[in-house]
Coordinates of C-alpha atoms and ligand atoms in Angstrom, one line a residue:
M91 CA 71.9 101.4 74.8
E92 CA 75.0 102.6 73.0
E93 CA 77.6 104.7 74.7
K94 CA 77.5 108.2 73.6
H95 CA 80.0 110.7 74.9
W96 CA 78.9 114.1 76.0
Q97 CA 82.4 115.5 75.7
E98 CA 85.0 115.7 72.9
I99 CA 87.5 112.9 73.2
P100 CA 90.9 114.2 71.9
D101 CA 92.5 112.1 69.2
T102 CA 95.8 111.2 70.7
S103 CA 98.0 108.2 70.3
Y104 CA 101.0 106.9 72.2
P105 CA 103.2 103.8 71.4
A106 CA 103.0 100.5 73.3
L107 CA 105.9 99.6 75.6
R108 CA 108.4 97.5 73.7
G109 CA 111.8 96.2 74.8
Q110 CA 113.6 97.3 78.0
R111 CA 113.6 100.8 79.2
K112 CA 114.7 102.7 82.3
C113 CA 113.3 105.7 84.2
D114 CA 113.3 107.3 87.7
V115 CA 109.5 106.9 88.3
A116 CA 107.2 104.4 86.6
I117 CA 103.5 105.2 86.8
V118 CA 101.1 102.3 86.1
G119 CA 97.6 103.5 85.0
G120 CA 96.8 106.4 82.8
G121 CA 93.7 107.7 84.5
L122 CA 93.2 111.0 86.4
A123 CA 95.6 110.0 89.2
G124 CA 98.4 108.6 86.9
V125 CA 98.3 111.5 84.4
T126 CA 98.1 114.3 87.0
L127 CA 101.1 112.7 88.8
A128 CA 103.0 112.3 85.5
W129 CA 102.4 116.0 84.8
M130 CA 103.6 117.2 88.2
L131 CA 106.7 115.0 88.4
T132 CA 107.7 115.9 84.8
R133 CA 107.4 119.6 85.8
Q134 CA 109.9 118.9 88.6
G135 CA 112.4 117.6 86.1
M136 CA 112.0 113.9 86.9
D137 CA 112.5 111.2 84.4
V138 CA 109.0 109.6 84.3
A139 CA 107.3 106.9 82.3
L140 CA 103.6 106.1 82.3
V141 CA 102.2 102.7 81.3
E142 CA 98.5 102.4 80.5
A143 CA 96.7 99.1 79.7
K144 CA 94.4 100.5 77.0
T145 CA 93.9 104.2 76.2
L146 CA 94.4 107.2 78.5
G147 CA 91.3 107.9 80.6
C148 CA 89.5 104.6 79.7
G149 CA 88.7 103.7 83.3
A150 CA 86.7 105.6 85.8
A151 CA 87.8 108.8 84.1
S152 CA 85.6 107.9 81.1
G153 CA 82.6 108.1 83.4
C154 CA 83.6 111.2 85.3
T155 CA 81.1 114.0 84.9
G156 CA 83.5 116.8 85.5
K157 CA 82.4 118.3 88.8
V158 CA 85.3 119.9 90.5
T159 CA 84.2 120.3 94.1
A160 CA 84.9 120.2 97.8
Q161 CA 81.2 119.3 98.4
L162 CA 81.8 115.6 99.1
E163 CA 78.5 115.1 101.1
E164 CA 78.6 112.0 103.3
I165 CA 82.3 111.4 102.7
Y166 CA 83.1 114.0 105.4
T167 CA 80.8 112.1 107.8
R168 CA 82.8 109.0 107.2
V169 CA 86.1 110.7 107.7
L170 CA 84.9 112.4 110.9
H171 CA 83.6 109.1 112.2
A172 CA 86.8 107.2 111.4
Q173 CA 89.7 109.7 111.8
G174 CA 88.1 112.6 113.8
H175 CA 87.7 116.3 113.4
E176 CA 91.3 117.3 112.6
A177 CA 91.4 114.9 109.6
A178 CA 88.0 116.0 108.3
Q179 CA 88.9 119.6 108.5
L180 CA 92.3 119.1 106.9
F181 CA 90.6 117.0 104.1
S182 CA 88.1 119.8 103.4
E183 CA 90.9 122.4 103.3
M184 CA 93.0 120.2 100.9
Q185 CA 89.9 119.7 98.7
R186 CA 89.5 123.5 98.4
D187 CA 93.2 123.9 97.5
A188 CA 92.8 121.1 95.0
I189 CA 90.0 123.0 93.3
K190 CA 92.3 125.9 92.7
G191 CA 95.0 123.6 91.4
V192 CA 92.7 121.8 89.0
V193 CA 91.2 125.1 87.7
A194 CA 94.8 126.5 87.2
L195 CA 95.8 123.3 85.3
A196 CA 92.6 123.4 83.2
K197 CA 93.2 127.1 82.4
G198 CA 96.8 126.3 81.3
A199 CA 95.7 123.3 79.3
G200 CA 96.2 124.9 75.9
I201 CA 93.0 123.3 74.6
P202 CA 89.4 124.0 75.5
T203 CA 88.4 121.9 78.6
G204 CA 84.9 123.3 79.0
L205 CA 85.9 125.0 82.3
S206 CA 83.4 127.1 84.1
V207 CA 83.2 128.3 87.7
Q208 CA 79.9 127.2 89.2
T209 CA 77.9 126.7 92.3
V210 CA 77.3 123.2 93.7
R211 CA 74.0 122.6 95.5
V212 CA 72.9 119.8 97.7
S213 CA 69.2 119.5 97.6
A214 CA 66.4 117.7 99.3
L215 CA 64.3 116.4 96.5
A216 CA 61.7 114.9 98.8
P217 CA 60.5 116.3 102.2
D218 CA 62.1 113.4 104.1
Q219 CA 65.5 114.5 102.9
V220 CA 65.3 117.9 104.6
P221 CA 66.8 116.8 108.0
G222 CA 69.7 115.3 106.0
V223 CA 70.4 118.6 104.4
E224 CA 70.3 120.3 107.8
D225 CA 72.7 117.8 109.3
L226 CA 75.1 118.2 106.4
M227 CA 75.0 122.0 106.7
Q228 CA 76.0 121.7 110.4
L229 CA 78.8 119.2 109.8
E230 CA 80.3 121.1 106.9
Q231 CA 80.3 124.4 108.8
R232 CA 82.0 122.6 111.7
I233 CA 84.9 121.5 109.4
G234 CA 85.2 125.0 107.9
L235 CA 83.5 124.5 104.5
P236 CA 81.8 127.9 103.5
V237 CA 78.4 126.5 102.8
A238 CA 75.2 128.6 103.0
W239 CA 71.5 128.0 102.8
E240 CA 70.1 128.5 99.3
T241 CA 67.3 131.0 99.6
D242 CA 65.6 130.7 96.2
H243 CA 66.7 127.0 95.5
G244 CA 68.8 128.3 92.5
D245 CA 67.6 127.2 89.1
C246 CA 67.2 123.6 90.2
P247 CA 65.3 121.9 87.3
V248 CA 63.3 119.7 89.7
P249 CA 61.3 120.7 92.8
S250 CA 63.6 121.1 95.8
Y251 CA 62.5 121.3 99.5
A252 CA 65.7 122.8 100.9
A253 CA 69.2 123.2 99.6
I254 CA 72.7 124.4 100.6
R255 CA 75.1 126.0 98.3
L256 CA 78.9 126.0 97.9
E257 CA 80.2 128.7 95.6
R258 CA 83.3 128.9 93.4
Q259 CA 83.3 125.3 92.5
A260 CA 83.9 124.3 88.8
L261 CA 82.8 122.1 86.0
L262 CA 85.0 120.8 83.1
E263 CA 85.3 118.1 80.6
P264 CA 87.5 115.5 82.3
L265 CA 88.8 113.7 79.2
A266 CA 89.9 116.9 77.5
Y267 CA 91.6 117.9 80.8
L268 CA 93.3 114.6 81.2
H269 CA 94.5 114.4 77.6
A270 CA 95.8 118.0 77.8
L271 CA 97.8 117.2 80.9
A272 CA 99.2 114.0 79.2
A273 CA 100.2 116.0 76.1
Q274 CA 102.0 118.6 78.3
A275 CA 103.7 115.8 80.3
A276 CA 104.8 114.1 77.1
E277 CA 106.2 117.5 75.7
G278 CA 108.1 117.8 79.0
G279 CA 109.8 114.5 78.4
C280 CA 107.5 111.9 80.1
A281 CA 107.4 108.7 78.1
I282 CA 103.8 107.5 77.7
F283 CA 102.8 104.0 76.6
T284 CA 99.3 102.8 75.9
D285 CA 97.9 99.4 74.9
S286 CA 100.4 98.0 77.4
P287 CA 98.7 96.1 80.2
V288 CA 101.1 95.5 83.1
T289 CA 101.1 91.8 83.8
E290 CA 103.6 91.7 86.6
L291 CA 105.1 94.0 89.2
Q292 CA 108.6 93.1 90.5
P293 CA 110.7 95.1 92.8
Q294 CA 111.7 98.1 90.7
Q295 CA 110.4 96.6 87.5
V296 CA 107.1 96.9 85.6
I297 CA 106.5 94.1 83.1
T298 CA 104.2 94.0 80.1
R299 CA 103.8 91.4 77.4
S300 CA 106.1 93.2 75.0
G301 CA 108.5 95.1 77.3
S302 CA 109.6 96.1 80.7
L303 CA 110.5 99.2 82.6
R304 CA 113.1 99.5 85.3
A305 CA 112.4 102.3 87.8
Q306 CA 113.7 103.4 91.1
L307 CA 110.1 104.0 92.2
I308 CA 106.8 102.5 91.0
V309 CA 103.5 104.3 91.6
V310 CA 100.3 102.2 91.0
C311 CA 97.4 104.3 89.9
T312 CA 95.1 101.6 88.4
G313 CA 92.0 102.3 90.5
M314 CA 91.8 99.0 92.5
P315 CA 95.6 98.4 92.9
L316 CA 96.9 95.9 90.5
H317 CA 97.5 92.3 91.7
L318 CA 96.6 93.3 95.2
R319 CA 95.6 90.3 97.3
R320 CA 96.3 91.5 100.8
I321 CA 93.1 91.3 102.8
S322 CA 94.1 94.1 105.2
L323 CA 94.3 96.5 102.2
L324 CA 91.4 95.0 100.3
S325 CA 89.1 95.6 103.2
M326 CA 90.0 99.4 103.1
L327 CA 88.6 99.6 99.6
E328 CA 85.4 98.8 97.7
Q329 CA 84.4 99.3 94.1
R330 CA 81.0 100.9 93.4
T331 CA 79.1 100.9 90.2
A332 CA 77.4 104.1 89.0
M333 CA 75.0 104.6 86.1
L334 CA 75.1 107.6 83.8
A335 CA 72.2 109.0 81.7
I336 CA 72.4 111.7 79.0
L337 CA 69.1 113.4 78.7
E338 CA 68.1 115.9 76.0
G339 CA 65.3 118.4 76.4
T340 CA 65.6 119.0 80.2
P341 CA 64.9 122.5 81.5
T342 CA 68.0 124.7 81.4
F343 CA 70.1 125.0 84.6
T344 CA 73.6 126.0 85.7
G345 CA 76.0 124.5 88.2
S346 CA 75.6 121.0 89.7
Y347 CA 73.0 119.5 91.9
L348 CA 73.5 116.6 94.3
E349 CA 70.6 114.9 95.9
C350 CA 71.0 114.6 99.7
R351 CA 70.6 110.9 99.9
T352 CA 73.0 107.9 99.9
Q353 CA 72.8 106.6 96.3
G354 CA 71.0 109.8 95.3
V355 CA 71.1 111.3 91.8
T356 CA 73.5 114.0 90.8
M357 CA 73.1 116.2 87.8
R358 CA 75.1 118.7 85.8
P359 CA 74.2 120.7 82.6
I360 CA 75.6 119.7 79.2
P361 CA 74.7 121.4 75.9
G362 CA 71.0 120.7 75.2
G363 CA 70.3 118.8 78.4
A364 CA 71.6 117.2 81.5
L365 CA 74.0 114.5 82.6
L366 CA 72.7 112.4 85.5
V367 CA 74.5 109.9 87.6
K368 CA 73.3 107.5 90.3
D369 CA 75.4 105.3 92.5
L370 CA 73.9 101.8 92.1
G371 CA 75.9 100.2 95.0
I372 CA 78.8 97.8 95.5
T373 CA 80.0 96.4 92.2
G374 CA 78.6 92.9 91.6
S375 CA 76.1 93.1 94.5
K376 CA 72.6 91.7 94.0
C377 CA 70.8 95.0 94.3
L378 CA 72.4 96.6 91.2
R379 CA 69.8 95.5 88.7
A380 CA 67.0 96.8 90.8
Q381 CA 68.8 100.1 91.5
A382 CA 69.3 100.6 87.7
D383 CA 65.6 100.2 87.2
T384 CA 64.9 102.7 90.0
F385 CA 67.2 105.2 88.3
T386 CA 65.2 104.9 85.1
R387 CA 61.9 105.5 87.0
E388 CA 63.5 108.5 88.9
W389 CA 64.8 110.4 85.9
R390 CA 61.5 109.8 84.1
H391 CA 59.7 111.3 87.1
F392 CA 62.1 114.3 87.3
F393 CA 62.1 115.0 83.6
P394 CA 59.0 113.5 81.9
D395 CA 59.6 115.4 78.6
A396 CA 63.3 114.5 78.3
R397 CA 64.7 112.0 75.9
L398 CA 67.4 109.5 76.9
T399 CA 70.2 109.6 74.3
G400 CA 72.9 107.6 76.1
S401 CA 73.3 105.4 79.2
W402 CA 76.1 103.3 80.6
V403 CA 77.8 102.2 83.8
R404 CA 81.2 102.8 85.2
Q405 CA 82.8 102.2 88.5
D406 CA 85.1 103.9 90.9
V407 CA 87.1 102.8 94.0
Y408 CA 85.9 104.0 97.4
S409 CA 87.8 104.0 100.6
R410 CA 85.9 102.7 103.5
D411 CA 86.9 105.5 105.9
G412 CA 86.4 108.2 103.2
M413 CA 90.1 109.3 102.8
P414 CA 91.9 108.3 99.6
L415 CA 94.8 105.9 100.0
V416 CA 98.0 107.7 99.0
G417 CA 101.6 106.8 99.7
P418 CA 103.9 103.8 100.1
L419 CA 102.2 100.4 100.1
E420 CA 104.4 99.0 102.8
K421 CA 105.5 100.8 106.0
R422 CA 109.2 100.3 105.5
D423 CA 109.5 100.3 101.7
N424 CA 109.3 103.6 99.8
H425 CA 109.7 102.0 96.3
L426 CA 106.1 101.0 95.7
L427 CA 103.4 103.6 96.1
I428 CA 99.7 103.8 95.4
A429 CA 97.0 106.4 94.8
T430 CA 93.4 105.3 94.9
G431 CA 90.1 105.4 96.8
F432 CA 88.8 108.8 95.6
S433 CA 85.2 107.7 96.4
G434 CA 83.6 109.3 93.3
W435 CA 85.5 112.6 93.6
G436 CA 88.7 111.9 91.5
L437 CA 89.3 115.3 90.0
T438 CA 90.2 117.0 93.2
G439 CA 91.3 113.6 94.7
S440 CA 93.8 113.0 91.9
Y441 CA 95.3 116.5 92.3
L442 CA 95.6 116.1 96.0
A443 CA 97.2 112.7 95.7
A444 CA 99.6 113.9 93.0
R445 CA 100.8 116.7 95.3
L446 CA 101.2 114.4 98.2
L447 CA 103.1 111.8 96.1
C448 CA 105.2 114.4 94.4
R449 CA 106.4 115.8 97.8
N450 CA 107.0 112.3 99.1
I451 CA 109.1 111.4 96.0
L452 CA 111.1 114.6 96.2
G453 CA 111.7 113.9 99.9
R454 CA 109.9 116.9 101.3
S455 CA 108.2 116.8 104.6
Q456 CA 104.4 116.6 104.7
P457 CA 102.9 115.9 108.1
E458 CA 99.3 115.8 106.6
G459 CA 100.4 112.7 104.5
R460 CA 99.9 110.4 107.5
F461 CA 96.1 110.6 107.3
F462 CA 96.3 109.2 103.7
L463 CA 98.8 106.4 104.2
P464 CA 97.5 103.1 102.8
H465 CA 98.5 101.3 106.1
R466 CA 97.3 104.1 108.3
H467 CA 96.2 103.5 111.8
Y468 CA 93.5 105.2 113.8
A469 CA 91.6 104.4 116.9
R470 CA 88.4 103.3 115.3
K471 CA 89.9 101.4 112.4
F472 CA 88.7 98.0 113.5
A473 CA 85.1 99.2 114.0
V474 CA 85.1 101.1 110.6
L475 CA 86.5 98.2 108.6
L476 CA 84.7 95.3 110.3
P477 CA 81.3 95.7 108.5
G478 CA 83.1 95.9 105.1
A479 CA 85.3 92.9 106.0
L480 CA 82.3 90.8 107.1
R481 CA 80.4 91.8 103.9
E482 CA 83.4 90.8 101.8
A483 CA 83.7 87.4 103.6
G484 CA 80.0 86.9 103.2
A485 CA 80.1 87.7 99.5
M486 CA 83.1 85.3 99.0
A487 CA 81.2 82.5 100.9
A488 CA 78.0 83.1 99.0
M489 CA 79.8 83.0 95.7
A490 CA 81.6 79.8 96.6
L491 CA 78.1 78.2 96.3
H492 CA 77.5 79.6 92.8
R493 CA 79.8 77.2 91.2
D494 CA 78.1 77.4 87.8
M495 CA 79.0 81.1 87.5
P496 CA 82.3 82.3 85.8
Q497 CA 85.3 82.8 88.0
C498 CA 87.1 86.1 88.4
T499 CA 90.8 85.9 87.5
H500 CA 91.9 88.0 90.5
M501 CA 91.1 85.7 93.5
G502 CA 88.8 83.1 91.9
C503 CA 85.5 84.6 93.2
R504 CA 82.3 83.7 91.3
M505 CA 80.8 86.5 89.4
R506 CA 77.3 88.0 88.7
Y507 CA 76.0 89.3 85.4
L508 CA 74.7 92.9 85.2
P509 CA 72.4 93.0 82.1
Q510 CA 72.1 96.8 82.1
A511 CA 75.9 97.0 81.6
Q512 CA 76.3 93.7 79.7
R513 CA 79.2 92.7 81.9
W514 CA 80.2 90.2 84.6
E515 CA 81.2 91.7 88.0
C516 CA 83.0 90.3 91.0
P517 CA 81.0 91.1 94.1
C518 CA 84.1 90.7 96.4
H519 CA 86.7 92.9 94.8
G520 CA 84.9 94.6 92.0
S521 CA 86.7 93.4 88.9
A522 CA 84.5 93.5 85.8
F523 CA 84.6 91.6 82.5
S524 CA 82.8 91.9 79.1
I525 CA 80.3 89.2 78.1
L526 CA 83.2 87.4 76.4
G527 CA 85.5 87.8 79.4
E528 CA 87.7 90.7 78.5
V529 CA 88.9 92.7 81.5
R530 CA 86.8 95.9 82.0
A531 CA 88.0 96.9 85.5
S532 CA 90.9 95.9 87.7
P533 CA 92.1 94.4 90.1
A534 CA 91.9 91.4 87.7
G535 CA 94.7 91.5 85.1
K536 CA 93.8 88.5 83.0
P537 CA 90.7 87.7 80.9
A538 CA 88.1 85.4 82.4
R539 CA 86.9 82.2 80.9
I540 CA 83.2 82.4 80.1
S541 CA 81.8 79.1 78.7
P542 CA 79.1 79.1 76.1
R543 CA 76.8 77.6 78.7
Q544 CA 77.5 80.5 81.1
R545 CA 76.9 83.0 78.4
R546 CA 73.5 81.4 77.8
M547 CA 72.8 81.4 81.6
R548 CA 73.1 85.2 81.9
Ligands
LIG689 C1 80.0 107.7 86.9 C2 81.1 108.4 87.5 C3 81.0 109.8 87.6 C4 82.1 110.6 88.3 N1 82.0 111.9 88.3 C5 82.9 112.6 89.0 C6 82.9 114.0 89.0 O1 81.9 114.7 88.6 N2 83.9 114.7 89.7 C7 84.9 114.0 90.2 O2 85.8 114.6 90.8 N3 85.0 112.7 90.1 C8 84.1 111.9 89.5 N4 84.2 110.6 89.4 C9 85.3 109.9 90.0 C10 86.5 109.9 89.1 O3 86.2 109.7 87.8 C11 87.5 108.8 89.6 O4 87.7 109.0 91.0 C12 88.8 108.9 89.0 O5 88.7 108.8 87.6 C13 89.7 107.8 89.4 O6 91.0 108.0 88.8 P1 92.1 106.9 88.8 O7 93.2 107.4 88.0 O8 92.3 106.4 90.2 O9 91.4 105.6 88.2 P2 91.0 105.4 86.6 O10 90.5 106.6 86.0 O11 90.1 104.2 86.7 O12 92.4 105.0 86.0 C14 93.0 103.8 86.2 C15 93.7 103.4 84.9 O13 94.6 102.3 85.1 C16 94.5 101.5 84.0 N5 94.9 100.1 84.3 C17 94.2 99.2 85.0 N6 94.9 98.0 85.0 C18 96.1 98.3 84.4 C19 97.2 97.4 84.1 N7 97.3 96.1 84.4 N8 98.2 98.0 83.4 C20 98.2 99.3 83.0 N9 97.2 100.1 83.3 C21 96.1 99.6 83.9 C22 93.1 101.6 83.5 O14 93.0 101.2 82.1 C23 92.8 103.0 83.8 O15 93.0 103.8 82.6 C24 83.2 109.9 88.8 C25 83.3 108.5 88.7 C26 82.3 107.8 88.0 C27 82.4 106.3 87.9

């Protein structure tokens, strides 16, 4: 089915990077993280340049459904399990601050961003999900999140067996928000370049096919970090694919609803209907096709009278311990920084990351930054990362057997085809390519070779 956007996409254009240029901070990647950081640093009077491979917001941001919330469901469980109570509590506080920050930015955007303050509810849509809602309520109260039982189940458009509510959250149109921030950053002096895929990162230099940028600091905001091949970092991250569906003719509702289940469905209202999302699983994994079919059955069951007018897949980068990865890539080198791993919650995550990076770059102290460091250490790190590392090794080994499948240009892994999205996906590190081999998602930087025989084999 054709991609149909539910939000206005502002008509903006920026030049490609040509020739040699200089700046204080070079940001690679014009998604939510890169643009929010560009906006903040420019406000601080820094000389900033942002380089985007295609168009601003064309990555995970183009799938983002605009829920601005501190209701991160199972992510707090992961943080608590990995890094303990202090980290989980701090993370929830920072998420709440980030909501205020995003709302303030959206209000000052100068163009309509569809902002509304709303309640987020986590609902049990089947009786066996009720214990999960009770556990979540307990956990979130322990870490200071002001959740409360929903007494009348709100205006949930589908039957709900129990629900908790979190008030004063927000909804907005992410692409309008992102483009407004970019326009303000550009007005403030940030040089923005699009259609400029970065092909190489050298110390203090960003290189594209038609130009280069010298910078004292480089911040990589490309989702899965560009050209990253270090196993210790790769095992901190995974890419997950989610499917979106635009439905017309659903009952009217307000706020957002999250199903209390791993890989559950989330929904938000849009004019004339609803926008539904389901996490299908790790990008490139075998179960994705089946999960996509389950999603179709689920929304038909929830909304038998609704009409599907658009459906597509996008992916986002998840961190295995739940905390985003923000800060210097290396322990002793403060010249190359990253921001990624927002685990499906990049609106608040990008704001939080931009604030941390901004303070780091301005040399201000920030004790909380240690929980987010890409090379962070904590007592349970080995136990937390082991299952992911084993799964990655297994996927690499399994793919080595599938020699007839196309190879990813990142680390040579064999790929799988996802017919619902008409794209090839790497099950090890999550790069994605079109049927013809054009890059759809990093960490791969170069197009893949797909032979006519492989195209037929799909
Ligand atoms: C289906 C879906 C729904 C979501 N809904 C929500 C929601 O309701 N609320 C919420 O808070 N979050 C949501 N998210 C998560 C949010 O969209 C992401 O966390 C966020 O967009 C990630 O931002 P980013 O800047 O890290 O990455 P991206 O938005 O992916 O940006 C990375 C950018 O880097 C560019 N890039 C890549 N390689 C290069 C290169 N070589 N050179 C230059 N540029 C490059 C890409 O083109 C891209 O523009 C959702 C995500 C998905 C997939």
